[in-house]
Amino acid sequence: MRDPLGGLKLLPWRSLVKYAAITTAIATAFDLLLFLAIAYLVPLRNMFLILLAPPLGILIAIAIALGIGALAVFLTERQREFMLNASNLWGLVGCLILCLWLRSLLPIPSFLLNLSELTIVGIILGVFWKGRPYWR
């Protein structure tokens, strides 16, 4: 019989975790800067309260997660360590979710970057939208 999880052992996990961690660090830096700007600038705070109201706030959360997924693929495709394919893209999604979960354990204030179902869906959409040429 064939081992169904045997393909997981062959993925370049170190590289995938490295690029997921870089992407999470970039997103965390932007989120922290935005958090500090909103904390100290009242007009910016009022604007974001309007933007993050329930109908538009869901779309913004998905768009941010989509951007995180696309950024991860962009950073990964610039390297020459391995060839991207559908398996590597799924591994990258898992590594991004792991890095965001580890980031949520740290006492860093967050404004837009949190781990939720919307974030996971957005990451999957972003990774596979940007990684469309590598599906085969």
PDB file of C-alpha atoms in Angstrom:
ATOM      1  CA  MET A   1       0.000   0.000   0.000  1.00  0.00           C
ATOM      2  CA  ARG A   2       1.034   3.549  -0.653  1.00  0.00           C
ATOM      3  CA  ASP A   3       1.723   5.923   2.242  1.00  0.00           C
ATOM      4  CA  PRO A   4      -0.777   8.801   1.943  1.00  0.00           C
ATOM      5  CA  LEU A   5       1.312  11.116   4.134  1.00  0.00           C
ATOM      6  CA  GLY A   6       4.605  10.186   2.512  1.00  0.00           C
ATOM      7  CA  GLY A   7       4.555  13.277   0.306  1.00  0.00           C
ATOM      8  CA  LEU A   8       4.564  15.511   3.365  1.00  0.00           C
ATOM      9  CA  LYS A   9       7.997  14.240   4.304  1.00  0.00           C
ATOM     10  CA  LEU A  10       9.415  15.391   0.974  1.00  0.00           C
ATOM     11  CA  LEU A  11       8.294  19.026   1.185  1.00  0.00           C
ATOM     12  CA  PRO A  12      10.992  21.686   1.767  1.00  0.00           C
ATOM     13  CA  TRP A  13       9.717  22.539   5.244  1.00  0.00           C
ATOM     14  CA  ARG A  14      12.666  24.671   6.331  1.00  0.00           C
ATOM     15  CA  SER A  15      12.343  26.988   3.362  1.00  0.00           C
ATOM     16  CA  LEU A  16       8.565  27.155   3.633  1.00  0.00           C
ATOM     17  CA  VAL A  17       8.711  28.021   7.331  1.00  0.00           C
ATOM     18  CA  LYS A  18      11.437  30.593   6.634  1.00  0.00           C
ATOM     19  CA  TYR A  19       9.360  32.444   4.022  1.00  0.00           C
ATOM     20  CA  ALA A  20       6.198  32.174   6.109  1.00  0.00           C
ATOM     21  CA  ALA A  21       8.073  33.656   9.087  1.00  0.00           C
ATOM     22  CA  ILE A  22       9.430  36.510   6.944  1.00  0.00           C
ATOM     23  CA  THR A  23       5.930  37.222   5.635  1.00  0.00           C
ATOM     24  CA  THR A  24       4.483  37.147   9.148  1.00  0.00           C
ATOM     25  CA  ALA A  25       7.218  39.484  10.394  1.00  0.00           C
ATOM     26  CA  ILE A  26       6.515  41.983   7.597  1.00  0.00           C
ATOM     27  CA  ALA A  27       2.767  41.844   8.241  1.00  0.00           C
ATOM     28  CA  THR A  28       3.311  42.190  11.994  1.00  0.00           C
ATOM     29  CA  ALA A  29       5.537  45.246  11.487  1.00  0.00           C
ATOM     30  CA  PHE A  30       2.884  46.939   9.335  1.00  0.00           C
ATOM     31  CA  ASP A  31       0.158  45.988  11.788  1.00  0.00           C
ATOM     32  CA  LEU A  32       2.141  47.346  14.724  1.00  0.00           C
ATOM     33  CA  LEU A  33       2.855  50.616  12.906  1.00  0.00           C
ATOM     34  CA  LEU A  34      -0.821  50.950  12.042  1.00  0.00           C
ATOM     35  CA  PHE A  35      -1.785  50.183  15.647  1.00  0.00           C
ATOM     36  CA  LEU A  36       0.547  52.893  16.944  1.00  0.00           C
ATOM     37  CA  ALA A  37      -0.671  55.409  14.352  1.00  0.00           C
ATOM     38  CA  ILE A  38      -4.296  54.745  15.271  1.00  0.00           C
ATOM     39  CA  ALA A  39      -3.515  54.992  18.976  1.00  0.00           C
ATOM     40  CA  TYR A  40      -1.981  58.447  18.631  1.00  0.00           C
ATOM     41  CA  LEU A  41      -3.856  60.021  15.699  1.00  0.00           C
ATOM     42  CA  VAL A  42      -7.543  60.626  16.420  1.00  0.00           C
ATOM     43  CA  PRO A  43      -8.613  61.376  12.790  1.00  0.00           C
ATOM     44  CA  LEU A  44      -7.014  58.128  11.629  1.00  0.00           C
ATOM     45  CA  ARG A  45      -8.755  56.252  14.454  1.00  0.00           C
ATOM     46  CA  ASN A  46     -12.151  57.669  13.434  1.00  0.00           C
ATOM     47  CA  MET A  47     -11.528  56.748   9.796  1.00  0.00           C
ATOM     48  CA  PHE A  48     -10.651  53.151  10.683  1.00  0.00           C
ATOM     49  CA  LEU A  49     -13.670  52.814  12.942  1.00  0.00           C
ATOM     50  CA  ILE A  50     -15.851  53.697   9.965  1.00  0.00           C
ATOM     51  CA  LEU A  51     -13.907  51.416   7.597  1.00  0.00           C
ATOM     52  CA  LEU A  52     -14.017  48.426   9.924  1.00  0.00           C
ATOM     53  CA  ALA A  53     -17.757  48.602  10.513  1.00  0.00           C
ATOM     54  CA  PRO A  54     -19.411  45.208   9.912  1.00  0.00           C
ATOM     55  CA  PRO A  55     -20.261  45.187   6.192  1.00  0.00           C
ATOM     56  CA  LEU A  56     -16.929  46.500   4.960  1.00  0.00           C
ATOM     57  CA  GLY A  57     -14.822  45.168   7.829  1.00  0.00           C
ATOM     58  CA  ILE A  58     -15.239  41.560   6.716  1.00  0.00           C
ATOM     59  CA  LEU A  59     -14.044  42.372   3.214  1.00  0.00           C
ATOM     60  CA  ILE A  60     -11.058  44.293   4.574  1.00  0.00           C
ATOM     61  CA  ALA A  61     -10.081  41.364   6.823  1.00  0.00           C
ATOM     62  CA  ILE A  62     -10.230  38.958   3.870  1.00  0.00           C
ATOM     63  CA  ALA A  63      -8.291  41.407   1.672  1.00  0.00           C
ATOM     64  CA  ILE A  64      -5.519  41.727   4.265  1.00  0.00           C
ATOM     65  CA  ALA A  65      -5.246  37.945   4.587  1.00  0.00           C
ATOM     66  CA  LEU A  66      -5.283  37.633   0.781  1.00  0.00           C
ATOM     67  CA  GLY A  67      -2.383  40.075   0.644  1.00  0.00           C
ATOM     68  CA  ILE A  68      -0.461  38.086   3.240  1.00  0.00           C
ATOM     69  CA  GLY A  69      -0.883  34.906   1.200  1.00  0.00           C
ATOM     70  CA  ALA A  70       0.127  36.637  -2.032  1.00  0.00           C
ATOM     71  CA  LEU A  71       3.159  38.201  -0.322  1.00  0.00           C
ATOM     72  CA  ALA A  72       4.266  34.780   0.903  1.00  0.00           C
ATOM     73  CA  VAL A  73       4.110  33.339  -2.622  1.00  0.00           C
ATOM     74  CA  PHE A  74       5.884  36.419  -4.007  1.00  0.00           C
ATOM     75  CA  LEU A  75       8.750  36.003  -1.533  1.00  0.00           C
ATOM     76  CA  THR A  76       8.899  32.251  -2.109  1.00  0.00           C
ATOM     77  CA  GLU A  77       8.992  32.469  -5.900  1.00  0.00           C
ATOM     78  CA  ARG A  78      11.951  34.875  -5.796  1.00  0.00           C
ATOM     79  CA  GLN A  79      14.189  32.180  -4.355  1.00  0.00           C
ATOM     80  CA  ARG A  80      15.833  29.372  -6.284  1.00  0.00           C
ATOM     81  CA  GLU A  81      15.871  26.714  -3.561  1.00  0.00           C
ATOM     82  CA  PHE A  82      12.998  24.589  -4.907  1.00  0.00           C
ATOM     83  CA  MET A  83      10.291  24.614  -7.552  1.00  0.00           C
ATOM     84  CA  LEU A  84       6.819  25.666  -6.481  1.00  0.00           C
ATOM     85  CA  ASN A  85       3.943  23.271  -7.089  1.00  0.00           C
ATOM     86  CA  ALA A  86       0.527  22.628  -5.571  1.00  0.00           C
ATOM     87  CA  SER A  87       1.966  20.567  -2.694  1.00  0.00           C
ATOM     88  CA  ASN A  88       4.424  23.296  -1.790  1.00  0.00           C
ATOM     89  CA  LEU A  89       1.643  25.886  -1.913  1.00  0.00           C
ATOM     90  CA  TRP A  90      -0.422  23.846   0.563  1.00  0.00           C
ATOM     91  CA  GLY A  91       2.654  23.504   2.745  1.00  0.00           C
ATOM     92  CA  LEU A  92       3.112  27.279   2.590  1.00  0.00           C
ATOM     93  CA  VAL A  93      -0.509  27.757   3.697  1.00  0.00           C
ATOM     94  CA  GLY A  94       0.105  25.480   6.679  1.00  0.00           C
ATOM     95  CA  CYS A  95       3.318  27.291   7.582  1.00  0.00           C
ATOM     96  CA  LEU A  96       1.591  30.682   7.362  1.00  0.00           C
ATOM     97  CA  ILE A  97      -1.185  29.494   9.664  1.00  0.00           C
ATOM     98  CA  LEU A  98       1.414  28.104  12.079  1.00  0.00           C
ATOM     99  CA  CYS A  99       3.400  31.371  12.078  1.00  0.00           C
ATOM    100  CA  LEU A 100       0.249  33.449  12.620  1.00  0.00           C
ATOM    101  CA  TRP A 101      -0.756  31.167  15.483  1.00  0.00           C
ATOM    102  CA  LEU A 102       2.694  31.511  17.070  1.00  0.00           C
ATOM    103  CA  ARG A 103       2.478  35.273  16.581  1.00  0.00           C
ATOM    104  CA  SER A 104      -0.886  35.338  18.347  1.00  0.00           C
ATOM    105  CA  LEU A 105       0.800  33.811  21.420  1.00  0.00           C
ATOM    106  CA  LEU A 106       3.194  36.758  21.679  1.00  0.00           C
ATOM    107  CA  PRO A 107       2.130  39.861  23.628  1.00  0.00           C
ATOM    108  CA  ILE A 108       2.269  42.105  20.542  1.00  0.00           C
ATOM    109  CA  PRO A 109      -0.705  44.445  20.090  1.00  0.00           C
ATOM    110  CA  SER A 110      -2.646  43.742  16.930  1.00  0.00           C
ATOM    111  CA  PHE A 111      -5.149  45.766  15.014  1.00  0.00           C
ATOM    112  CA  LEU A 112      -5.858  43.931  11.774  1.00  0.00           C
ATOM    113  CA  LEU A 113      -3.762  40.770  11.945  1.00  0.00           C
ATOM    114  CA  ASN A 114      -5.475  38.002  13.885  1.00  0.00           C
ATOM    115  CA  LEU A 115      -6.004  34.306  13.313  1.00  0.00           C
ATOM    116  CA  SER A 116      -9.619  33.562  12.456  1.00  0.00           C
ATOM    117  CA  GLU A 117     -11.599  31.607   9.894  1.00  0.00           C
ATOM    118  CA  LEU A 118     -11.697  34.658   7.620  1.00  0.00           C
ATOM    119  CA  THR A 119      -7.925  34.972   7.823  1.00  0.00           C
ATOM    120  CA  ILE A 120      -7.425  31.318   6.919  1.00  0.00           C
ATOM    121  CA  VAL A 121      -9.783  31.594   3.929  1.00  0.00           C
ATOM    122  CA  GLY A 122      -8.045  34.787   2.807  1.00  0.00           C
ATOM    123  CA  ILE A 123      -4.603  33.202   3.095  1.00  0.00           C
ATOM    124  CA  ILE A 124      -5.703  30.210   1.030  1.00  0.00           C
ATOM    125  CA  LEU A 125      -7.214  32.498  -1.615  1.00  0.00           C
ATOM    126  CA  GLY A 126      -4.107  34.693  -1.690  1.00  0.00           C
ATOM    127  CA  VAL A 127      -1.650  31.821  -1.939  1.00  0.00           C
ATOM    128  CA  PHE A 128      -3.516  30.062  -4.710  1.00  0.00           C
ATOM    129  CA  TRP A 129      -4.408  33.266  -6.560  1.00  0.00           C
ATOM    130  CA  LYS A 130      -0.774  34.402  -6.718  1.00  0.00           C
ATOM    131  CA  GLY A 131       0.462  30.827  -7.140  1.00  0.00           C
ATOM    132  CA  ARG A 132      -1.871  30.017 -10.027  1.00  0.00           C
ATOM    133  CA  PRO A 133       0.987  29.293 -12.480  1.00  0.00           C
ATOM    134  CA  TYR A 134       2.405  26.674 -10.102  1.00  0.00           C
ATOM    135  CA  TRP A 135      -0.685  24.496  -9.672  1.00  0.00           C
ATOM    136  CA  ARG A 136       0.591  21.856 -12.097  1.00  0.00           C
TER     137      ARG A 136
END
